[in-house]
mmCIF file of C-alpha atoms in Angstrom:
data_model
loop_
_atom_site.group_PDB
_atom_site.id
_atom_site.type_symbol
_atom_site.label_atom_id
_atom_site.label_comp_id
_atom_site.label_asym_id
_atom_site.label_seq_id
_atom_site.Cartn_x
_atom_site.Cartn_y
_atom_site.Cartn_z
ATOM 1 C CA UNK A 183 -5.365 -20.713 4.038
ATOM 2 C CA UNK A 184 -6.581 -20.952 0.431
ATOM 3 C CA UNK A 185 -4.055 -21.948 -2.174
ATOM 4 C CA UNK A 186 -5.111 -19.426 -4.833
ATOM 5 C CA UNK A 187 -2.933 -16.965 -6.700
ATOM 6 C CA UNK A 188 -3.365 -14.412 -3.915
ATOM 7 C CA UNK A 189 -1.845 -16.578 -1.214
ATOM 8 C CA UNK A 190 1.082 -17.451 -3.481
ATOM 9 C CA UNK A 191 1.765 -13.790 -4.199
ATOM 10 C CA UNK A 192 1.681 -12.880 -0.490
ATOM 11 C CA UNK A 193 4.989 -14.622 0.114
ATOM 12 C CA UNK A 194 6.699 -12.292 -2.386
ATOM 13 C CA UNK A 195 5.697 -9.003 -0.711
ATOM 14 C CA UNK A 196 8.820 -6.779 -0.370
ATOM 15 C CA UNK A 197 10.783 -8.919 -2.902
ATOM 16 C CA UNK A 198 12.320 -7.419 -6.045
ATOM 17 C CA UNK A 199 10.235 -8.574 -9.023
ATOM 18 C CA UNK A 200 10.723 -8.530 -12.781
ATOM 19 C CA UNK A 201 7.374 -8.062 -14.517
ATOM 20 C CA UNK A 202 6.958 -8.536 -18.283
ATOM 21 C CA UNK A 203 4.140 -6.542 -19.875
ATOM 22 C CA UNK A 204 2.033 -7.310 -22.943
ATOM 23 C CA UNK A 205 3.571 -4.397 -24.913
ATOM 24 C CA UNK A 206 7.107 -5.790 -24.514
ATOM 25 C CA UNK A 207 8.293 -3.583 -21.658
ATOM 26 C CA UNK A 208 9.957 -5.021 -18.571
ATOM 27 C CA UNK A 209 9.407 -3.478 -15.150
ATOM 28 C CA UNK A 210 11.672 -4.186 -12.161
ATOM 29 C CA UNK A 211 10.632 -2.985 -8.716
ATOM 30 C CA UNK A 212 9.907 -3.850 -5.082
ATOM 31 C CA UNK A 213 6.525 -5.551 -4.731
ATOM 32 C CA UNK A 214 4.267 -3.846 -2.162
ATOM 33 C CA UNK A 215 0.677 -4.965 -2.782
ATOM 34 C CA UNK A 216 -1.870 -6.555 -5.120
ATOM 35 C CA UNK A 217 -5.641 -6.876 -5.351
ATOM 36 C CA UNK A 218 -8.264 -9.328 -6.620
ATOM 37 C CA UNK A 219 -7.675 -8.190 -10.223
ATOM 38 C CA UNK A 220 -3.943 -8.894 -9.782
ATOM 39 C CA UNK A 221 -3.106 -5.215 -10.175
ATOM 40 C CA UNK A 222 0.392 -4.786 -8.723
ATOM 41 C CA UNK A 223 1.876 -1.945 -6.667
ATOM 42 C CA UNK A 224 5.635 -1.595 -7.079
ATOM 43 C CA UNK A 225 8.046 0.932 -5.570
ATOM 44 C CA UNK A 226 11.600 1.937 -6.600
ATOM 45 C CA UNK A 227 10.631 0.872 -10.106
ATOM 46 C CA UNK A 228 12.627 0.961 -13.324
ATOM 47 C CA UNK A 229 11.271 0.415 -16.824
ATOM 48 C CA UNK A 230 13.312 -1.233 -19.575
ATOM 49 C CA UNK A 231 12.349 -0.950 -23.277
ATOM 50 C CA UNK A 232 14.102 -2.427 -26.269
ATOM 51 C CA UNK A 233 14.096 -0.043 -29.221
ATOM 52 C CA UNK A 234 14.697 -1.453 -32.693
ATOM 53 C CA UNK A 235 15.624 0.721 -35.667
ATOM 54 C CA UNK A 236 16.501 -0.565 -39.104
ATOM 55 C CA UNK A 237 18.982 1.242 -41.333
ATOM 56 C CA UNK A 238 19.085 0.223 -44.985
ATOM 57 C CA UNK A 239 22.183 1.003 -47.055
ATOM 58 C CA UNK A 240 22.708 0.371 -50.756
ATOM 59 C CA UNK A 241 25.607 -1.835 -51.863
ATOM 60 C CA UNK A 242 26.564 -0.267 -55.149
ATOM 61 C CA UNK A 243 23.051 -0.731 -56.506
ATOM 62 C CA UNK A 244 23.316 -4.557 -56.334
ATOM 63 C CA UNK A 245 20.918 -4.972 -53.430
ATOM 64 C CA UNK A 246 19.913 -3.695 -50.070
ATOM 65 C CA UNK A 247 21.092 -5.046 -46.750
ATOM 66 C CA UNK A 248 19.006 -4.194 -43.708
ATOM 67 C CA UNK A 249 20.865 -3.576 -40.487
ATOM 68 C CA UNK A 250 18.703 -3.849 -37.384
ATOM 69 C CA UNK A 251 20.018 -1.875 -34.494
ATOM 70 C CA UNK A 252 18.726 -2.650 -30.989
ATOM 71 C CA UNK A 253 19.271 -0.574 -27.921
ATOM 72 C CA UNK A 254 17.752 -0.716 -24.466
ATOM 73 C CA UNK A 255 16.324 2.357 -22.733
ATOM 74 C CA UNK A 256 16.054 2.564 -18.965
ATOM 75 C CA UNK A 257 13.680 4.894 -17.120
ATOM 76 C CA UNK A 258 13.174 5.385 -13.371
ATOM 77 C CA UNK A 259 9.475 5.426 -12.476
ATOM 78 C CA UNK A 260 9.315 5.248 -8.655
ATOM 79 C CA UNK A 261 5.932 4.173 -7.219
ATOM 80 C CA UNK A 262 3.577 2.641 -9.801
ATOM 81 C CA UNK A 263 0.404 0.583 -10.111
ATOM 82 C CA UNK A 264 0.423 -1.990 -12.907
ATOM 83 C CA UNK A 265 -2.925 -3.082 -14.305
ATOM 84 C CA UNK A 266 -3.192 -6.856 -13.965
ATOM 85 C CA UNK A 267 -4.597 -7.162 -17.489
ATOM 86 C CA UNK A 268 -1.216 -6.056 -18.936
ATOM 87 C CA UNK A 269 0.972 -8.437 -16.893
ATOM 88 C CA UNK A 270 2.343 -11.380 -18.884
ATOM 89 C CA UNK A 271 4.820 -12.867 -16.405
ATOM 90 C CA UNK A 272 6.334 -12.261 -12.985
ATOM 91 C CA UNK A 273 9.785 -13.436 -11.897
ATOM 92 C CA UNK A 274 11.571 -12.934 -8.589
ATOM 93 C CA UNK A 275 14.740 -10.861 -8.977
ATOM 94 C CA UNK A 276 15.866 -10.955 -5.367
ATOM 95 C CA UNK A 277 14.846 -11.341 -1.729
ATOM 96 C CA UNK A 278 13.655 -8.466 0.426
ATOM 97 C CA UNK A 279 16.458 -6.196 1.566
ATOM 98 C CA UNK A 280 17.745 -6.934 5.085
ATOM 99 C CA UNK A 281 16.257 -4.855 7.885
ATOM 100 C CA UNK A 282 13.143 -3.892 5.923
ATOM 101 C CA UNK A 283 10.844 -4.309 8.934
ATOM 102 C CA UNK A 284 13.193 -2.346 11.177
ATOM 103 C CA UNK A 285 13.039 0.573 8.753
ATOM 104 C CA UNK A 286 9.271 0.772 9.102
ATOM 105 C CA UNK A 287 8.331 -0.457 5.627
ATOM 106 C CA UNK A 288 5.391 -2.750 4.956
ATOM 107 C CA UNK A 289 5.333 -5.989 6.934
ATOM 108 C CA UNK A 290 4.146 -9.087 5.129
ATOM 109 C CA UNK A 291 1.078 -10.584 6.673
ATOM 110 C CA UNK A 292 -1.926 -9.512 4.671
ATOM 111 C CA UNK A 293 -5.085 -7.765 5.720
ATOM 112 C CA UNK A 294 -6.049 -7.408 9.357
ATOM 113 C CA UNK A 295 -2.534 -7.250 10.780
ATOM 114 C CA UNK A 296 -2.612 -4.981 13.834
ATOM 115 C CA UNK A 297 0.299 -2.713 14.445
ATOM 116 C CA UNK A 298 0.849 -1.328 17.924
ATOM 117 C CA UNK A 299 0.288 2.282 18.693
ATOM 118 C CA UNK A 300 -1.360 4.728 21.011
ATOM 119 C CA UNK A 301 -5.095 4.737 20.481
ATOM 120 C CA UNK A 302 -5.297 0.980 20.141
ATOM 121 C CA UNK A 303 -5.529 0.260 23.840
ATOM 122 C CA UNK A 304 -1.855 0.798 24.539
ATOM 123 C CA UNK A 305 -0.245 3.345 26.795
ATOM 124 C CA UNK A 306 1.939 6.030 25.259
ATOM 125 C CA UNK A 307 5.679 5.416 25.397
ATOM 126 C CA UNK A 308 7.416 6.448 28.629
ATOM 127 C CA UNK A 309 8.972 9.899 28.898
ATOM 128 C CA UNK A 310 12.685 10.558 29.317
ATOM 129 C CA UNK A 311 12.344 9.981 33.070
ATOM 130 C CA UNK A 312 11.058 6.466 32.395
ATOM 131 C CA UNK A 313 7.574 7.217 33.739
ATOM 132 C CA UNK A 314 4.424 7.113 31.609
ATOM 133 C CA UNK A 315 2.791 10.449 30.847
ATOM 134 C CA UNK A 316 0.458 11.806 33.513
ATOM 135 C CA UNK A 317 -2.675 13.897 33.027
ATOM 136 C CA UNK A 318 -4.788 14.510 29.969
ATOM 137 C CA UNK A 319 -3.668 13.337 26.540
ATOM 138 C CA UNK A 320 -1.785 15.809 24.406
ATOM 139 C CA UNK A 321 -4.017 18.552 23.000
ATOM 140 C CA UNK A 322 -6.896 18.070 25.427
ATOM 141 C CA UNK A 323 -5.725 20.298 28.254
ATOM 142 C CA UNK A 324 -6.367 19.753 31.954
ATOM 143 C CA UNK A 325 -9.991 20.962 32.250
ATOM 144 C CA UNK A 326 -13.024 19.291 30.686
ATOM 145 C CA UNK A 327 -14.783 20.984 27.782
ATOM 146 C CA UNK A 328 -18.064 22.721 28.727
ATOM 147 C CA UNK A 329 -21.120 20.632 27.842
ATOM 148 C CA UNK A 330 -19.192 17.420 27.262
ATOM 149 C CA UNK A 331 -19.046 14.602 29.747
ATOM 150 C CA UNK A 332 -20.830 14.207 33.071
ATOM 151 C CA UNK A 333 -23.690 16.183 34.579
ATOM 152 C CA UNK A 334 -23.190 19.750 35.709
ATOM 153 C CA UNK A 335 -22.612 20.075 39.434
ATOM 154 C CA UNK A 336 -23.412 16.420 39.998
ATOM 155 C CA UNK A 337 -27.193 17.074 40.310
ATOM 156 C CA UNK A 338 -29.753 15.747 37.816
ATOM 157 C CA UNK A 339 -31.851 18.226 35.847
ATOM 158 C CA UNK A 340 -34.969 19.470 37.712
ATOM 159 C CA UNK A 341 -38.113 17.286 37.719
ATOM 160 C CA UNK A 342 -36.261 14.281 36.350
ATOM 161 C CA UNK A 343 -35.275 12.578 39.559
ATOM 162 C CA UNK A 344 -35.621 8.920 40.332
ATOM 163 C CA UNK A 345 -39.196 7.612 40.369
ATOM 164 C CA UNK A 346 -40.614 10.355 38.174
ATOM 165 C CA UNK A 347 -42.242 9.415 34.874
ATOM 166 C CA UNK A 348 -41.126 11.189 31.717
ATOM 167 C CA UNK A 349 -43.389 14.021 30.573
ATOM 168 C CA UNK A 350 -46.627 12.837 28.915
ATOM 169 C CA UNK A 351 -46.477 9.398 30.536
ATOM 170 C CA UNK A 352 -48.660 10.132 33.595
ATOM 171 C CA UNK A 353 -51.796 8.199 34.456
ATOM 172 C CA UNK A 354 -54.953 9.276 32.706
ATOM 173 C CA UNK A 355 -53.409 12.117 30.720
ATOM 174 C CA UNK A 356 -53.663 11.769 26.969
#
């Protein structure tokens, strides 16, 4: 496995991350995915901004004292994509929550991970009686669709039996 940035980031899928952006904002969310440009996909995301406002008051005309007031705003964002160009730093806030895979969320493993399911060569789950389903798959009905599948009546079309040349392929005919 290559030891690039991508393989290092793979181990932090489903972890809570703190991402600092170039404009001073901080984003905290659950890390779902990234791409070759290091764009990040985060879910359950919150944005934190520090707002600074300066109030100047006069002290009897003698001088001015500036009071800088800082407050932090929090905003819930949900599912977001962060452009990699804006990311300054990434820090791990916490491990993945317990039971993440049991809840059906994204499994770490990268591209090409097969997940079981009907249609991938597996049988459908058994019914309540414990027996697999019998008959045609759901939605296809019991009878074949006209014009699809095998030959009609089991006989080949006329004049196309075994040993006959296709039309236009006879000897001496051009």
